[in-house]
Amino acid sequence: MCRPIYVYVLSHPKGLTVTQSPAPEPTPPSPVPATAAATGAVADTASETGPAPLTPAPAPAPETAAEPGGDAATLTPAQAFDALYAFCAPALVRQAFLLTGRRELARESVERAFQLAWQRWPEVARDPDPAGWVRAATYDYALSPWHRLRPRLRHSEPSPADAFSRTLLDALLKLPPPYRRALLLYDGVGLGLPETAAETEASTPATANRLLHARAAVATRLPELANPEELHRRMAELASLERLRAAKPPAVRTDSERRARLWTRAAIAFTVALIGTTALTLRTAPTHYEPPVSPGGTVQGVPPKVAPGSLSQGELALRAKLRQGMASGPERLVPQPR
């Protein structure tokens, strides 16, 4: 497993005192099983003789707790995180590139995964496989379906110059995300079938079927990759062609803390707004029951209102006569003072 100096259990939040154990006696090399690679690290750069392997370098000798009076160094959480990041980030960037085919998204996936790991560092530090925890977070973010809604990710990036590598990358990207993930973990990283099933959160038979279908789909496009060993080698070559660099560990930790502060402030602002809205509602809401006004009814026997119509000829003549004789009419109509 990918567990060198960063094997750090946060039973002591202030730090853990460790010392390096004496160097072991040299032993003859022995073959490493395929399941020994937990990170499936793709080497940073290809060697002069060929592509770098997908498996990480052997972990150093385990470290033991320092005895009183011995030479000791304090391993802080930041140092443990930086060691984990330096060991696993370069390989995870290349694995994320094989998953997404996008260089910028691959770097972003690794950075976001490590930012999440730093926010949950006590949990990650106590995990039996911190590298596997970060790898799962990287894969989840890289394969998120929400990325297709981002405008800057709608345009394709330049493909590899090599025709074979371009065809292999296209064949990988045409696979469904669960198949692609299972194929990379099993044939690229080198995990066993049970470990692959556990990381993909699927049953072992379902994972085996995904692997068979993924291999068949790739072999249809590239028949020479029907051999799993050749597929592993070609995937390593494809990952080694890209010069992908990850951010520095301090920058990742700073971004993680800034993002955590931003979300905390947003949560506080939302809570304050919710409390204010609730208080305003309680202040303006009625305090007693107000019965609704019953709808009005029609009153029977009342003649409807009618607008006055035009005057007839007789009415017009009468009106004219009254207007003429009102001021100089008979005495009975206009009384005279005595």
Short mmCIF file of N, CA and C in Angstrom, two decimals, residues 82-155:
data_model
loop_
_atom_site.label_atom_id
_atom_site.label_comp_id
_atom_site.label_asym_id
_atom_site.label_seq_id
_atom_site.Cartn_x
_atom_site.Cartn_y
_atom_site.Cartn_z
N ASP A 82 1.52 16.52 3.63
CA ASP A 82 2.44 16.83 2.53
C ASP A 82 3.12 15.57 2.02
N ALA A 83 3.46 14.64 2.94
CA ALA A 83 4.08 13.39 2.50
C ALA A 83 3.11 12.55 1.67
N LEU A 84 1.87 12.48 2.11
CA LEU A 84 0.85 11.75 1.34
C LEU A 84 0.65 12.39 -0.03
N TYR A 85 0.59 13.70 -0.06
CA TYR A 85 0.36 14.41 -1.33
C TYR A 85 1.55 14.21 -2.27
N ALA A 86 2.76 14.37 -1.76
CA ALA A 86 3.94 14.23 -2.62
C ALA A 86 4.07 12.82 -3.17
N PHE A 87 3.63 11.82 -2.42
CA PHE A 87 3.78 10.44 -2.87
C PHE A 87 2.71 10.04 -3.88
N CYS A 88 1.48 10.52 -3.69
CA CYS A 88 0.35 10.02 -4.47
C CYS A 88 -0.17 10.97 -5.53
N ALA A 89 0.03 12.27 -5.37
CA ALA A 89 -0.60 13.23 -6.29
C ALA A 89 -0.14 13.06 -7.74
N PRO A 90 1.18 12.93 -8.02
CA PRO A 90 1.58 12.80 -9.43
C PRO A 90 0.93 11.61 -10.13
N ALA A 91 0.84 10.48 -9.44
CA ALA A 91 0.21 9.31 -10.06
C ALA A 91 -1.29 9.50 -10.24
N LEU A 92 -1.94 10.13 -9.25
CA LEU A 92 -3.38 10.33 -9.35
C LEU A 92 -3.75 11.29 -10.47
N VAL A 93 -2.89 12.26 -10.75
CA VAL A 93 -3.17 13.18 -11.87
C VAL A 93 -3.22 12.41 -13.18
N ARG A 94 -2.30 11.47 -13.36
CA ARG A 94 -2.28 10.70 -14.60
C ARG A 94 -3.45 9.71 -14.66
N GLN A 95 -3.81 9.15 -13.54
CA GLN A 95 -4.98 8.27 -13.54
C GLN A 95 -6.25 9.06 -13.86
N ALA A 96 -6.36 10.26 -13.30
CA ALA A 96 -7.54 11.09 -13.60
C ALA A 96 -7.56 11.50 -15.07
N PHE A 97 -6.39 11.67 -15.67
CA PHE A 97 -6.36 11.99 -17.10
C PHE A 97 -6.89 10.82 -17.93
N LEU A 98 -6.55 9.59 -17.54
CA LEU A 98 -7.08 8.43 -18.26
C LEU A 98 -8.59 8.30 -18.07
N LEU A 99 -9.10 8.79 -16.95
CA LEU A 99 -10.54 8.72 -16.71
C LEU A 99 -11.31 9.79 -17.49
N THR A 100 -10.73 10.98 -17.61
CA THR A 100 -11.46 12.12 -18.18
C THR A 100 -10.97 12.54 -19.56
N GLY A 101 -9.70 12.28 -19.87
CA GLY A 101 -9.14 12.77 -21.13
C GLY A 101 -8.89 14.26 -21.12
N ARG A 102 -8.98 14.91 -19.96
CA ARG A 102 -8.78 16.35 -19.85
C ARG A 102 -7.70 16.63 -18.82
N ARG A 103 -6.71 17.39 -19.22
CA ARG A 103 -5.58 17.67 -18.35
C ARG A 103 -5.98 18.57 -17.19
N GLU A 104 -6.68 19.66 -17.49
CA GLU A 104 -7.06 20.60 -16.44
C GLU A 104 -8.02 19.95 -15.44
N LEU A 105 -8.97 19.18 -15.93
CA LEU A 105 -9.91 18.51 -15.04
C LEU A 105 -9.20 17.46 -14.19
N ALA A 106 -8.19 16.81 -14.73
CA ALA A 106 -7.43 15.83 -13.96
C ALA A 106 -6.72 16.51 -12.78
N ARG A 107 -6.05 17.64 -13.05
CA ARG A 107 -5.40 18.36 -11.95
C ARG A 107 -6.42 18.86 -10.93
N GLU A 108 -7.53 19.38 -11.42
CA GLU A 108 -8.56 19.89 -10.51
C GLU A 108 -9.13 18.77 -9.65
N SER A 109 -9.31 17.59 -10.22
CA SER A 109 -9.87 16.47 -9.45
C SER A 109 -8.94 16.08 -8.30
N VAL A 110 -7.65 16.03 -8.59
CA VAL A 110 -6.70 15.65 -7.54
C VAL A 110 -6.65 16.73 -6.46
N GLU A 111 -6.63 17.99 -6.85
CA GLU A 111 -6.57 19.06 -5.86
C GLU A 111 -7.82 19.07 -4.99
N ARG A 112 -8.99 18.90 -5.59
CA ARG A 112 -10.21 18.90 -4.80
C ARG A 112 -10.26 17.69 -3.86
N ALA A 113 -9.75 16.55 -4.31
CA ALA A 113 -9.73 15.37 -3.44
C ALA A 113 -8.83 15.60 -2.24
N PHE A 114 -7.66 16.20 -2.45
CA PHE A 114 -6.76 16.45 -1.33
C PHE A 114 -7.27 17.59 -0.45
N GLN A 115 -7.97 18.55 -1.03
CA GLN A 115 -8.60 19.57 -0.19
C GLN A 115 -9.63 18.95 0.74
N LEU A 116 -10.41 18.03 0.21
CA LEU A 116 -11.38 17.32 1.04
C LEU A 116 -10.68 16.47 2.10
N ALA A 117 -9.55 15.87 1.72
CA ALA A 117 -8.79 15.06 2.68
C ALA A 117 -8.24 15.93 3.81
N TRP A 118 -7.80 17.14 3.49
CA TRP A 118 -7.27 18.02 4.53
C TRP A 118 -8.39 18.49 5.46
N GLN A 119 -9.57 18.73 4.92
CA GLN A 119 -10.70 19.12 5.77
C GLN A 119 -11.11 17.99 6.70
N ARG A 120 -10.92 16.75 6.26
CA ARG A 120 -11.28 15.58 7.07
C ARG A 120 -10.04 14.81 7.50
N TRP A 121 -8.99 15.53 7.80
CA TRP A 121 -7.71 14.87 8.02
C TRP A 121 -7.73 13.86 9.17
N PRO A 122 -8.36 14.13 10.29
CA PRO A 122 -8.37 13.07 11.32
C PRO A 122 -8.96 11.76 10.81
N GLU A 123 -10.02 11.85 10.02
CA GLU A 123 -10.63 10.64 9.45
C GLU A 123 -9.69 9.96 8.47
N VAL A 124 -9.04 10.76 7.61
CA VAL A 124 -8.14 10.19 6.61
C VAL A 124 -6.91 9.59 7.27
N ALA A 125 -6.38 10.26 8.30
CA ALA A 125 -5.17 9.77 8.95
C ALA A 125 -5.41 8.44 9.65
N ARG A 126 -6.61 8.24 10.16
CA ARG A 126 -6.91 6.97 10.84
C ARG A 126 -7.37 5.88 9.87
N ASP A 127 -7.58 6.23 8.61
CA ASP A 127 -8.03 5.23 7.64
C ASP A 127 -6.94 4.20 7.40
N PRO A 128 -7.29 2.92 7.26
CA PRO A 128 -6.26 1.91 6.98
C PRO A 128 -5.49 2.17 5.70
N ASP A 129 -6.10 2.83 4.72
CA ASP A 129 -5.44 3.10 3.44
C ASP A 129 -5.73 4.55 3.05
N PRO A 130 -4.94 5.52 3.54
CA PRO A 130 -5.20 6.92 3.17
C PRO A 130 -5.11 7.16 1.67
N ALA A 131 -4.17 6.48 1.00
CA ALA A 131 -4.05 6.66 -0.44
C ALA A 131 -5.30 6.19 -1.17
N GLY A 132 -5.88 5.09 -0.72
CA GLY A 132 -7.12 4.62 -1.33
C GLY A 132 -8.27 5.58 -1.09
N TRP A 133 -8.28 6.22 0.09
CA TRP A 133 -9.34 7.20 0.39
C TRP A 133 -9.26 8.36 -0.58
N VAL A 134 -8.05 8.88 -0.79
CA VAL A 134 -7.88 10.03 -1.69
C VAL A 134 -8.14 9.61 -3.13
N ARG A 135 -7.73 8.40 -3.50
CA ARG A 135 -7.97 7.94 -4.87
C ARG A 135 -9.46 7.84 -5.16
N ALA A 136 -10.22 7.30 -4.21
CA ALA A 136 -11.67 7.20 -4.41
C ALA A 136 -12.30 8.59 -4.55
N ALA A 137 -11.84 9.55 -3.74
CA ALA A 137 -12.38 10.92 -3.86
C ALA A 137 -12.01 11.53 -5.21
N THR A 138 -10.80 11.26 -5.69
CA THR A 138 -10.39 11.79 -6.99
C THR A 138 -11.25 11.21 -8.11
N TYR A 139 -11.46 9.91 -8.09
CA TYR A 139 -12.27 9.28 -9.13
C TYR A 139 -13.71 9.78 -9.10
N ASP A 140 -14.25 9.94 -7.89
CA ASP A 140 -15.64 10.41 -7.79
C ASP A 140 -15.79 11.80 -8.39
N TYR A 141 -14.84 12.68 -8.10
CA TYR A 141 -14.94 14.05 -8.64
C TYR A 141 -14.69 14.05 -10.14
N ALA A 142 -13.73 13.26 -10.60
CA ALA A 142 -13.41 13.25 -12.03
C ALA A 142 -14.56 12.73 -12.87
N LEU A 143 -15.30 11.75 -12.35
CA LEU A 143 -16.40 11.14 -13.11
C LEU A 143 -17.76 11.74 -12.79
N SER A 144 -17.78 12.87 -12.10
CA SER A 144 -19.06 13.50 -11.77
C SER A 144 -19.78 13.93 -13.04
N PRO A 145 -21.06 13.62 -13.19
CA PRO A 145 -21.79 14.01 -14.41
C PRO A 145 -22.05 15.50 -14.51
N TRP A 146 -21.84 16.25 -13.44
CA TRP A 146 -22.12 17.68 -13.47
C TRP A 146 -21.09 18.45 -14.28
N HIS A 147 -19.95 17.85 -14.58
CA HIS A 147 -18.92 18.57 -15.33
C HIS A 147 -19.39 18.90 -16.75
N ARG A 148 -20.30 18.12 -17.28
CA ARG A 148 -20.75 18.37 -18.65
C ARG A 148 -21.54 19.68 -18.76
N LEU A 149 -21.99 20.22 -17.62
CA LEU A 149 -22.73 21.49 -17.63
C LEU A 149 -21.81 22.70 -17.56
N ARG A 150 -20.53 22.48 -17.35
CA ARG A 150 -19.59 23.60 -17.25
C ARG A 150 -19.20 24.06 -18.65
N PRO A 151 -19.33 25.35 -18.96
CA PRO A 151 -19.07 25.81 -20.34
C PRO A 151 -17.65 25.54 -20.80
N ARG A 152 -16.67 25.72 -19.92
CA ARG A 152 -15.29 25.59 -20.39
C ARG A 152 -14.88 24.14 -20.62
N LEU A 153 -15.71 23.20 -20.18
CA LEU A 153 -15.41 21.79 -20.41
C LEU A 153 -16.18 21.20 -21.58
N ARG A 154 -16.93 22.04 -22.28
CA ARG A 154 -17.67 21.54 -23.43
C ARG A 154 -16.80 21.42 -24.67
N HIS A 155 -15.66 22.07 -24.67
CA HIS A 155 -14.75 22.01 -25.81
C HIS A 155 -13.68 20.95 -25.54
#
